[in-house]
Coordinates of C-alpha atoms (C1' of nucleotides) in Angstrom, one line a residue:
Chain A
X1 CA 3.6 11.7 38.0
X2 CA 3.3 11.2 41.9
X3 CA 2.8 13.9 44.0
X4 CA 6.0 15.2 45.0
X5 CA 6.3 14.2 48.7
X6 CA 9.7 15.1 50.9
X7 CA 11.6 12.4 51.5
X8 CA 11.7 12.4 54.7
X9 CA 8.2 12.7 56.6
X10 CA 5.9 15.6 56.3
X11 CA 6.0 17.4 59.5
X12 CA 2.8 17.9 61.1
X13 CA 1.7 21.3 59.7
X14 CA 2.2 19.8 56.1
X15 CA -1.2 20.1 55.3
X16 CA -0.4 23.7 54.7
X17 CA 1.0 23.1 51.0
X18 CA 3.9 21.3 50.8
X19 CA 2.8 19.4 48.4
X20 CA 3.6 20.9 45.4
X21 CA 1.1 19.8 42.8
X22 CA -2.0 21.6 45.2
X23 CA -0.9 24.4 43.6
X24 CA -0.7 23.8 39.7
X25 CA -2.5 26.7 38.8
X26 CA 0.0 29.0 40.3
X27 CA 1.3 32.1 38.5
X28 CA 2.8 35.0 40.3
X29 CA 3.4 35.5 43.8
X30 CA 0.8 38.7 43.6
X31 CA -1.8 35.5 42.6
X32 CA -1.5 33.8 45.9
X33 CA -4.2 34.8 48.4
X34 CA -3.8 32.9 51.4
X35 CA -6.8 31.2 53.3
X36 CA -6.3 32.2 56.6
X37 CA -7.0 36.0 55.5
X38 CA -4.2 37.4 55.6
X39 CA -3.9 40.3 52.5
X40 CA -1.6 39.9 49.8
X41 CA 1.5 41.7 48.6
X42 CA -0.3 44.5 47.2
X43 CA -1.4 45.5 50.8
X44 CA 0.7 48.5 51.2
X45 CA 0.4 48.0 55.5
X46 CA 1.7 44.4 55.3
X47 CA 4.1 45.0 52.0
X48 CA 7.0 45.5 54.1
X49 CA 6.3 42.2 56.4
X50 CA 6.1 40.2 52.7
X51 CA 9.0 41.0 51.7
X52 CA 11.1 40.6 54.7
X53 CA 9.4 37.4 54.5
X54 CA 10.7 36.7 51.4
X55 CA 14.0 38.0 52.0
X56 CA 14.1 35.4 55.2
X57 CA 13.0 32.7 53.2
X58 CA 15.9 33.7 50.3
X59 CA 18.0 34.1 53.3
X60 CA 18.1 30.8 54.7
X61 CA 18.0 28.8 51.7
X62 CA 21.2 30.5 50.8
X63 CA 22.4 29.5 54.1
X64 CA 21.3 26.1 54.1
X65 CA 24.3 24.5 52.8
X66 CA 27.2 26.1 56.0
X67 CA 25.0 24.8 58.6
X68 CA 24.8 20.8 60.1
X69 CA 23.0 18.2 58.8
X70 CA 20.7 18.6 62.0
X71 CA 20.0 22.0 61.4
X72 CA 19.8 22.2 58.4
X73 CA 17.1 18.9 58.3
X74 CA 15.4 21.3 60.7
X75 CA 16.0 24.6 58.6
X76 CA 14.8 22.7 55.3
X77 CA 11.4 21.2 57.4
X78 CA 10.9 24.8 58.3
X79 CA 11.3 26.4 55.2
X80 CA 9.2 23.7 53.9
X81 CA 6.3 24.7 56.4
X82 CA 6.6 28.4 55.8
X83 CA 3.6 30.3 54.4
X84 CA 5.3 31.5 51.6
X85 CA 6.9 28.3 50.3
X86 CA 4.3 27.8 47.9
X87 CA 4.0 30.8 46.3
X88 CA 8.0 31.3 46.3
X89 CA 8.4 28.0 44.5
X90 CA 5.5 28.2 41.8
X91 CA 6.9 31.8 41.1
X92 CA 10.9 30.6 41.0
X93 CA 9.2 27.6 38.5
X94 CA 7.7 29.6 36.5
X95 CA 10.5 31.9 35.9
X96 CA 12.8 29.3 35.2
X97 CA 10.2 28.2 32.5
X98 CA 10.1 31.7 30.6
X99 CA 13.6 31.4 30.8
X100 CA 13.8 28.5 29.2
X101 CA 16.5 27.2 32.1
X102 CA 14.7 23.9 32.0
X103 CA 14.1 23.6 28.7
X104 CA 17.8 22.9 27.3
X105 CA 18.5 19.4 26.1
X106 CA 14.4 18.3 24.9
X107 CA 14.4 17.8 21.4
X108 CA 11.9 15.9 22.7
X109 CA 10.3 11.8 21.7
X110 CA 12.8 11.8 18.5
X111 CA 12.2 9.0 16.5
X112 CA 13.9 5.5 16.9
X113 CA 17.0 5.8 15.4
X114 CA 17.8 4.3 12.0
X115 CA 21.4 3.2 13.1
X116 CA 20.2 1.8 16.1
X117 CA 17.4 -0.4 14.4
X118 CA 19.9 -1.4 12.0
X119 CA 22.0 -2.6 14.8
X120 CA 19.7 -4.4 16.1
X121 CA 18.9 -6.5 13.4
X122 CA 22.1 -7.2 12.9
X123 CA 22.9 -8.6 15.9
X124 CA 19.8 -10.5 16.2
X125 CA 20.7 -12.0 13.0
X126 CA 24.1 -12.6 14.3
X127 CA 22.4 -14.4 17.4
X128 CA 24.3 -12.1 19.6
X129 CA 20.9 -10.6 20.8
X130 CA 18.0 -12.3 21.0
X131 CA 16.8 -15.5 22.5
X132 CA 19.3 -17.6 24.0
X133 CA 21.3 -19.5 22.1
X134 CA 20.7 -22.3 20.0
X135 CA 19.8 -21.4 16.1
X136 CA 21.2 -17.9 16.1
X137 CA 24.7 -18.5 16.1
X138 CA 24.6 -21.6 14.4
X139 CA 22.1 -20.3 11.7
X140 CA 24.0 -17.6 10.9
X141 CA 27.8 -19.8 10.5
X142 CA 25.5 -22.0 7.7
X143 CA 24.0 -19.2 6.4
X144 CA 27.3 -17.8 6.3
X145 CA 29.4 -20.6 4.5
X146 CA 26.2 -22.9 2.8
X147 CA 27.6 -20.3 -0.7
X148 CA 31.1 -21.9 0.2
X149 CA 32.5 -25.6 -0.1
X150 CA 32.8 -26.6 3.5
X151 CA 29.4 -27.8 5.0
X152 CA 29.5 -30.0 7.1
X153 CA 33.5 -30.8 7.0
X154 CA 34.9 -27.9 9.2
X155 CA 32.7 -28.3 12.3
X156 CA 36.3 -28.0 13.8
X157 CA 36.4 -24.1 13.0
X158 CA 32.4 -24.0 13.1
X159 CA 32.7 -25.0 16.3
X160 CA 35.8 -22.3 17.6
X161 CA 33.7 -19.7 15.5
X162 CA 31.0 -20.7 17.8
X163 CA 32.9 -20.5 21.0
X164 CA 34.0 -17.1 20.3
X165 CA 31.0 -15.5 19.0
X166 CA 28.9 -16.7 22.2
X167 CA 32.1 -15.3 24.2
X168 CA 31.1 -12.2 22.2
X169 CA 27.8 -12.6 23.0
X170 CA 28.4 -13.3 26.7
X171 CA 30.3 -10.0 26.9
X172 CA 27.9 -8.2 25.3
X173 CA 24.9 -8.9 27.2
X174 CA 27.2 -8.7 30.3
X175 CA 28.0 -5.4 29.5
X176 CA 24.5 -4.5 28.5
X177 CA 23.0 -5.6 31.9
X178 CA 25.8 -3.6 33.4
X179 CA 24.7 -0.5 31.5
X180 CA 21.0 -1.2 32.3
X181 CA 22.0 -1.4 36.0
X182 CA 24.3 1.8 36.0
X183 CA 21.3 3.7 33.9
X184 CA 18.2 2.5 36.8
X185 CA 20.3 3.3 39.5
X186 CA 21.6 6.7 38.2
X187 CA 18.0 7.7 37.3
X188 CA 16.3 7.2 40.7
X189 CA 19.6 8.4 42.4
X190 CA 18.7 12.1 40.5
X191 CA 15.3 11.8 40.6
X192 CA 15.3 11.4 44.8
X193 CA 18.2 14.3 44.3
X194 CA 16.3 16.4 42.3
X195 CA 13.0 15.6 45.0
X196 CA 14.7 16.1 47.4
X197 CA 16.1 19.1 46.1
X198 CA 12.6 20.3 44.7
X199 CA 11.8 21.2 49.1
X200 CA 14.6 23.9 48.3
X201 CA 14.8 24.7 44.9
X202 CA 12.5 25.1 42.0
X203 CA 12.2 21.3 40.7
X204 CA 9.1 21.1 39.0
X205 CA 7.9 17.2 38.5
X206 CA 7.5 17.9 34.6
X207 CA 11.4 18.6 34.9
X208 CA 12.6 15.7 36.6
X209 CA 10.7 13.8 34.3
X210 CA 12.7 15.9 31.6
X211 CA 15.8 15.2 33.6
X212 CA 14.9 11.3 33.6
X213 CA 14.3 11.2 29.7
X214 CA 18.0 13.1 29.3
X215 CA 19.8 10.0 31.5
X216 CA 17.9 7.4 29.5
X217 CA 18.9 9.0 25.7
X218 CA 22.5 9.7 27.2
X219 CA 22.4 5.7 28.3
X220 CA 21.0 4.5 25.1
X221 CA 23.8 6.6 23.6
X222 CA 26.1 4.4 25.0
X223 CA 24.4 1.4 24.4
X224 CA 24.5 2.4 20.8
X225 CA 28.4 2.1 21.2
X226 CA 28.0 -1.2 22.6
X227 CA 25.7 -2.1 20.3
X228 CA 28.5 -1.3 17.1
X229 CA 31.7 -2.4 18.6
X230 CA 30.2 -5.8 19.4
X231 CA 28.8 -5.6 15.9
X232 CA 32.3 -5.1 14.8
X233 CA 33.8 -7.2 17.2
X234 CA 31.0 -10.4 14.6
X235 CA 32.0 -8.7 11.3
X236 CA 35.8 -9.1 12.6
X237 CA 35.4 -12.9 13.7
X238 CA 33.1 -13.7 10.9
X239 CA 35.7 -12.3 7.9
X240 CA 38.3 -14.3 10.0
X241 CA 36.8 -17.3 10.5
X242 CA 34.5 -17.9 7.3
X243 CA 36.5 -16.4 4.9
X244 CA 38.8 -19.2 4.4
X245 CA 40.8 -17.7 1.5
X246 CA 42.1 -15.1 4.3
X247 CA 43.5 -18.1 6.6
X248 CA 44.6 -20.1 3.8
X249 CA 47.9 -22.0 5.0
X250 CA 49.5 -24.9 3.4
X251 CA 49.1 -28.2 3.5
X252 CA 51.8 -30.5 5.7
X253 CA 54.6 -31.6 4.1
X254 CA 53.2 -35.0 5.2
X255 CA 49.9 -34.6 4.0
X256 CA 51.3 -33.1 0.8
X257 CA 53.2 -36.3 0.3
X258 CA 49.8 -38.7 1.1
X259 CA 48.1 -36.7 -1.7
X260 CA 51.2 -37.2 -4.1
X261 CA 51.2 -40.3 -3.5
X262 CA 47.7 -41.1 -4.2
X263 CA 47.7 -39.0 -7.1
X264 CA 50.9 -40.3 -8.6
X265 CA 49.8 -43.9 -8.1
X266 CA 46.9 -43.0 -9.6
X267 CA 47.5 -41.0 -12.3
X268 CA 45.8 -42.8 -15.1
X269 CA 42.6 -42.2 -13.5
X270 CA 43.2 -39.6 -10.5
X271 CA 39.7 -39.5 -8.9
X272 CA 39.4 -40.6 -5.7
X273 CA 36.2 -42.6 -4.9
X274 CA 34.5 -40.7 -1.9
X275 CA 35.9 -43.6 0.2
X276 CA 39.5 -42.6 -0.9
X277 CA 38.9 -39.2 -0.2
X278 CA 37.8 -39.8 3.7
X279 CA 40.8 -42.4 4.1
X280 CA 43.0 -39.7 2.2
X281 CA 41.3 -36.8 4.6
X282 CA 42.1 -38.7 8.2
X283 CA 45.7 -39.5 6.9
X284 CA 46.0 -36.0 5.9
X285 CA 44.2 -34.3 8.8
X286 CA 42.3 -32.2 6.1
X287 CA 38.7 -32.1 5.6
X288 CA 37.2 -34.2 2.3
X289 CA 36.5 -30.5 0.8
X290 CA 40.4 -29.8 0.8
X291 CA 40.7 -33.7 -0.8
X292 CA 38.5 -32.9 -3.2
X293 CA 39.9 -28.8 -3.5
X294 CA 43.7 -30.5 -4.0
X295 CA 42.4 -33.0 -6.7
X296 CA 40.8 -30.6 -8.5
X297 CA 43.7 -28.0 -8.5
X298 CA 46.6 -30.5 -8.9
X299 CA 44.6 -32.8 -12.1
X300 CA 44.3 -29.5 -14.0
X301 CA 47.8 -27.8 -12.6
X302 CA 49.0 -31.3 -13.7
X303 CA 47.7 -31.2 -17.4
X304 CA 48.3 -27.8 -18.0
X305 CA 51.9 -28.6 -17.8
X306 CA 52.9 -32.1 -17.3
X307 CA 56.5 -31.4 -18.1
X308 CA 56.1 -28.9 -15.1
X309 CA 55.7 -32.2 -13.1
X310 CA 58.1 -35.3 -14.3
X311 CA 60.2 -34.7 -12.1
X312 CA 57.4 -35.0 -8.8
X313 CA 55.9 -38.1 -11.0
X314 CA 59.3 -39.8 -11.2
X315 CA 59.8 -39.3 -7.5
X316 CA 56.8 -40.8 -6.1
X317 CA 56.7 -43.3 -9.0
X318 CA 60.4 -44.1 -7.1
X319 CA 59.0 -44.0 -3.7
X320 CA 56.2 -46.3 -4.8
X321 CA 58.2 -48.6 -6.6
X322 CA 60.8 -48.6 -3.6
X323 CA 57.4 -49.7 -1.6
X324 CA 56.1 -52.1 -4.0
X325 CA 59.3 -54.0 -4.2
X326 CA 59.5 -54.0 0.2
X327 CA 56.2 -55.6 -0.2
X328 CA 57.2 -58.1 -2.6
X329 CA 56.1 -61.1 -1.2
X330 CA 52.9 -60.5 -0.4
X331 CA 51.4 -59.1 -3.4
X332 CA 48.4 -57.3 -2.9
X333 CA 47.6 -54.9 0.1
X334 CA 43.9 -54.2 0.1
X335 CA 44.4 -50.8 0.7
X336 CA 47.4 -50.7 -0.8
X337 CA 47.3 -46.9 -2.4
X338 CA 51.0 -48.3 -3.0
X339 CA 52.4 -49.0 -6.9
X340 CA 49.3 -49.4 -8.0
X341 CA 49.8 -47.2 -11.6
X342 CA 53.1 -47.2 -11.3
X343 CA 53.5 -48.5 -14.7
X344 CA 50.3 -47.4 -15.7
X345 CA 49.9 -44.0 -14.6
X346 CA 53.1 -42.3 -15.0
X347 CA 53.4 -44.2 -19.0
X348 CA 50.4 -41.5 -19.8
X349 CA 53.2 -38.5 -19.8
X350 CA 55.2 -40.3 -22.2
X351 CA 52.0 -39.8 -24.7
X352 CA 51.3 -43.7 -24.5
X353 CA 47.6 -44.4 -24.9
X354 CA 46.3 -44.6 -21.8
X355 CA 43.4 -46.9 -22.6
X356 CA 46.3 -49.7 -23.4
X357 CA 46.6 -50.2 -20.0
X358 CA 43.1 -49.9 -18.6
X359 CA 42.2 -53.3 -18.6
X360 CA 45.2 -54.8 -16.7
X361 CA 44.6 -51.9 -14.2
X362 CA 40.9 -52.7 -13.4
X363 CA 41.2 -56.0 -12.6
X364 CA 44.5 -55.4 -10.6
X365 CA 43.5 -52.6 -8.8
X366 CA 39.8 -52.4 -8.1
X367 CA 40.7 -51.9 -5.0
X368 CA 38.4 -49.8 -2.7
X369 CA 40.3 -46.8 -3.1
X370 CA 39.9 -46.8 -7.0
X371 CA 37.5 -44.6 -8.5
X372 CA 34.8 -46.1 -10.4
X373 CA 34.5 -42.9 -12.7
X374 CA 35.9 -44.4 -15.3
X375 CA 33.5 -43.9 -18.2
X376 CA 33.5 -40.2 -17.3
X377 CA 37.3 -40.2 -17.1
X378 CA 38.4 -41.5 -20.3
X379 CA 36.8 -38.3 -21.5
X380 CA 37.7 -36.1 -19.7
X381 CA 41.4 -36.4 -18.1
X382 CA 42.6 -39.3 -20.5
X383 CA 42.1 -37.8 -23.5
X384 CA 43.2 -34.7 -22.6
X385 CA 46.3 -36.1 -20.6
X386 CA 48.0 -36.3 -23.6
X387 CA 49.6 -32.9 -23.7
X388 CA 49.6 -31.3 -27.9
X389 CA 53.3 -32.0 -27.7
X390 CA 55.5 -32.9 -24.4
X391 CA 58.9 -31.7 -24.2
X392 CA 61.4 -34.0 -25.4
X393 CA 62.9 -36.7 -22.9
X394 CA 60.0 -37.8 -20.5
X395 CA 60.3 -40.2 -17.8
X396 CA 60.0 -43.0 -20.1
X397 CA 62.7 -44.7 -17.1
X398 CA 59.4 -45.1 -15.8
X399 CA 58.3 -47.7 -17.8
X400 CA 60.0 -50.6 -17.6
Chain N
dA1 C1' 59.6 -6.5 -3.0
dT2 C1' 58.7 -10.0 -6.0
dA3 C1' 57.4 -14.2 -8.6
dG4 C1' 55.8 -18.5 -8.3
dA5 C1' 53.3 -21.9 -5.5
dT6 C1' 49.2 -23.2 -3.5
dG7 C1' 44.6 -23.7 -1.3
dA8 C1' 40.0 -21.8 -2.0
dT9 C1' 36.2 -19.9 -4.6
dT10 C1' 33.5 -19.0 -8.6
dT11 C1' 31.5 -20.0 -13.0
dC12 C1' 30.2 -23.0 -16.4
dC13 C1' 29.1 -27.5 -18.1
dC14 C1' 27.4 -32.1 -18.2
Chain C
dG1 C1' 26.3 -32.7 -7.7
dG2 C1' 31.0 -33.3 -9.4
dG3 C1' 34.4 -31.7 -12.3
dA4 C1' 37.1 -28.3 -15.5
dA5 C1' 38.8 -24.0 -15.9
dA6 C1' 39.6 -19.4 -14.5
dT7 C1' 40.4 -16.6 -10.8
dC8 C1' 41.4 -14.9 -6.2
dA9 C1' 44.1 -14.4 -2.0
dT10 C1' 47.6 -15.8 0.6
dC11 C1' 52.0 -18.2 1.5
dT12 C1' 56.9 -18.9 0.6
dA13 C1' 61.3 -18.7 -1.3
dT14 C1' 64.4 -15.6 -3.4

DNA sequence: ATAGATGATTTCCC
DNA sequence: GGGAAATCATCTAT
C-alpha cells in the first residue's frame, strides 16, 4: 500500500511524521521517544505538560467537526503537525486492533463461490456472457432444439428467441457495467474518506484495505443477484420459446382445410413427396416439420378409426368433386391437389382393395405432388387401411 | 371442470 | 432418415 499522504498538501513541517507508515513499529505511547530530546511520559517534571498535550490534542479533534471548513482545514493541518500525532495515532490503532473494532466483517480470501461459478458457466453457455455475440446464442438455440424436430424450419421463432435473449444479454451487461461503475467509484470515494479521515482518526492502511475488500464482496454480492435473475430471466425464455409443446396452438382453419384437402385427395397413398410438403407448408404458413407432424398424426388418427372420419372424407371428397367438376373442361391442373383420389382414395374406407385402383392412379396422377413411396406404402397404410371390420354404412356415395 | 381434439415429442422399427 | 405408434401437453367446446 502507498504511504498514506493527506490529501491536501503536507504543510511544511511534515517532515516531522505525518506520514503514518514511518512509524510501523509503534506500540504504546510510553514507546515513543522523541528526537529532539525531549523526555517521555514517564518523566514525572514534564508528565503533566504530556498530558495536557494529549488532552489538547483529544480536545480539538472532538471539536473539529462545529468549527468552518477554514478552520477546521487549519485545525486538522495543525493537529496533523503536532508532536504527539504520531504516537496518539499508533496508540488509538493499536487499541482498536486488540479490540478487535477493525476486525469485524474479515472472514477473509473465502474461496470462489460454488454458486457463483455455476452461474457463470451458465451464462457463458447461454452466450449471455462471454465474447460478443455470434456462436453463443445461436449455439445454444441448436444445441437446445437439434433433440427436437424443427432444425432448420423455425428460424422464425429462432430468430425472436434470438432477439430477446441478446435483449437479455444487452441488459445484463448494461447492468453489470453499471454495478462495476457504482462498485470503482464507491471504493475510491471511502478509501479518500477513510484517508482523509486517517489525519484525524485511527485509519490504519491495513484497514482501508480491509474496508476496500468489504465493498468489493458486498458488490459481487449483488452481482451474484444479477448474475441469477438474468439466469432466470434464459431459463424463462428458453422453456417458452423451445419448448414447443408449451406454445402449442392450432392450426388455421384454413390451413387445416389445405391439409384435409391434400390428405383426403390423397388418401390411397397420403404421403406427401417433400415437394408437396413445402407447397403444402407455404399455403399453410406452417413449417415442413408441422406438414410432416400433421401427416403423421392424422394417417394413424385416420386408421385407428376410419369410421371416426367418413363424415370429414365425404366432405372434402364433396369439396373436391365440386372442384373437379368447375374444372371440367380443362382436365388436368399440374398441380392440381384437386380430385385427384376422389374415387380412389375415399373407396379404401369402404374395404375395396386398394391396389384395384393403383394403376389408373399412377398414370393419372403422377403429378409432382404425388408421393413416390409407393412400394413402402402398400405395406404399410394400404394394408392396414382396411380396418378388421368398419361399421356398417360407409360412404360408399363416394364411389360412383 | 372436464372430455375430447390436436400439435408435438419420443421410441422403436425398417 | 422417415414413418408408426404411444404418449405428452395444451387447446377448445361443453
Amino acid at each position: 500500500m502507498l504511504q498514506q499522504q493527506p490529501i491536501t498538501g503536507n504543510g511544511p513541517n511534515s517532515g516531522r511524521g505525518l506520514a503514518l507508515n514511518a512509524h510501523p513499529g509503534m506500540h504504546a505511547l510510553n514507546s515513543v521517544h522523541r528526537p529532539d530530546g525531549d523526555s517521555g511520559l514517564e518523566g514525572t517534571e514534564n508528565g503533566h505538560d504530556n498530558r495536557r498535550d494529549i488532552g489538547d490534542i483529544l480536545q480539538q479533534i472532538m471539536t473539529i467537526t462545529d468549527q468552518s471548513l477554514d478552520e477546521a482545514q487549519a485545525k486538522k493541518h495543525a493537529l496533523n503537525c503536532h508532536r504527539m500525532k504520531p504516537a496518539l495515532f499508533s496508540v488509538l490503532c493499536e487499541i482498536k486492533e486488540k479490540t478487535g473494532l477493525s476486525m469485524r466483517n474479515t472472514q477473509e480470501e473465502e474461496p470462489p463461490d460454488p454458486q457463483l461459478v455455476r452461474l457463470d458457466n451458465m451464462l457463458l453457455a447461454e452466450g449471455v456472457a462471454g465474447p460478443e455475440k455470434g456462436g453463443g446464442a445461436a449455439a445454444a438455440v441448436s444445441a437446445a432444439t437439434s433433440s427436437g424436430g424443427m432444425s432448420p424450419d423455425s428460424s422464425l421463432e429462432h430468430s425472436d428467441y434470438k432477439q430477446k435473449l441478446s435483449q437479455i444479454r444487452t441488459i445484463y451487461h448494461t447492468e453489470l457495467e453499471k454495478y462495476e461503475q457504482a462498485c470503482s467509484e464507491f471504493t475510491t470515494h471511502v478509501m479518500n474518506l477513510l484517508r482523509e479521515q486517517s489525519r484525524t482518526r485511527p485509519v490504519s492502511p491495513r484497514e482501508i484495505e480491509r474496508m476496500v475488500a468489504i465493498i468489493h464482496r458486498k458488490f459481487s454480492s449483488i452481482q451474484t443477484q444479477l448474475k441469477q435473475s438474468t439466469c432466470e430471466a434464459v431459463m424463462i425464455l428458453r422453456s417458452r420459446f423451445l419448448d414447443a409443446r408449451r406454445k402449442r396452438r392450432n392450426f388455421s382453419k384454413q390451413a387445416t382445410e389445405v391439409l384435409n384437402e391434400y390428405f383426403y385427395s390423397h388418401l390411397s397413398n397420403p404421403y406427401p413427396s417433400e415437394e408437396a410438403k413445402e407447397e403444402l407448408a407455404k399455403q399453410c404458413s406452417i413449417t415442413i416439420s408441422q406438414v410432416s407432424n400433421w401427416f403423421g398424426n392424422k394417417r394413424i388418427r385416420y386408421k385407428k378409426n376410419i369410421s371416426k372420419f367418413q363424415e370429414e372424407a365425404n366432405l372434402y371428397a364433396m369439396k373436391t368433386a365440386m372442384g373437379a367438376t368447375q374444372r371440367e373442361g380443362s382436365p388436368q391442373t399440374p398441380n392440381s391437389t384437386g380430385s385427384a383420389d376422389l374415387f380412389l382414395g375415399v373407396p379404401p374406407v369402404n374395404g375395396e382393395q386398394p391396389g384395384y385402383h393403383m394403376g389408373a392412379q399412377d398414370s393419372r396422377y403422377s403429378d409432382r405432388l404425388y408421393s413416390p413411396r409407393e412400394s413402402r406404402t402398400n405395406g404399410t397404410w394400404q394394408d392396414q387401411n382396411t380396418p378388421p371390420s368398419p361399421p356398417g354404412s360407409e360412404g360408399s356415395d363416394n364411389s360412383d
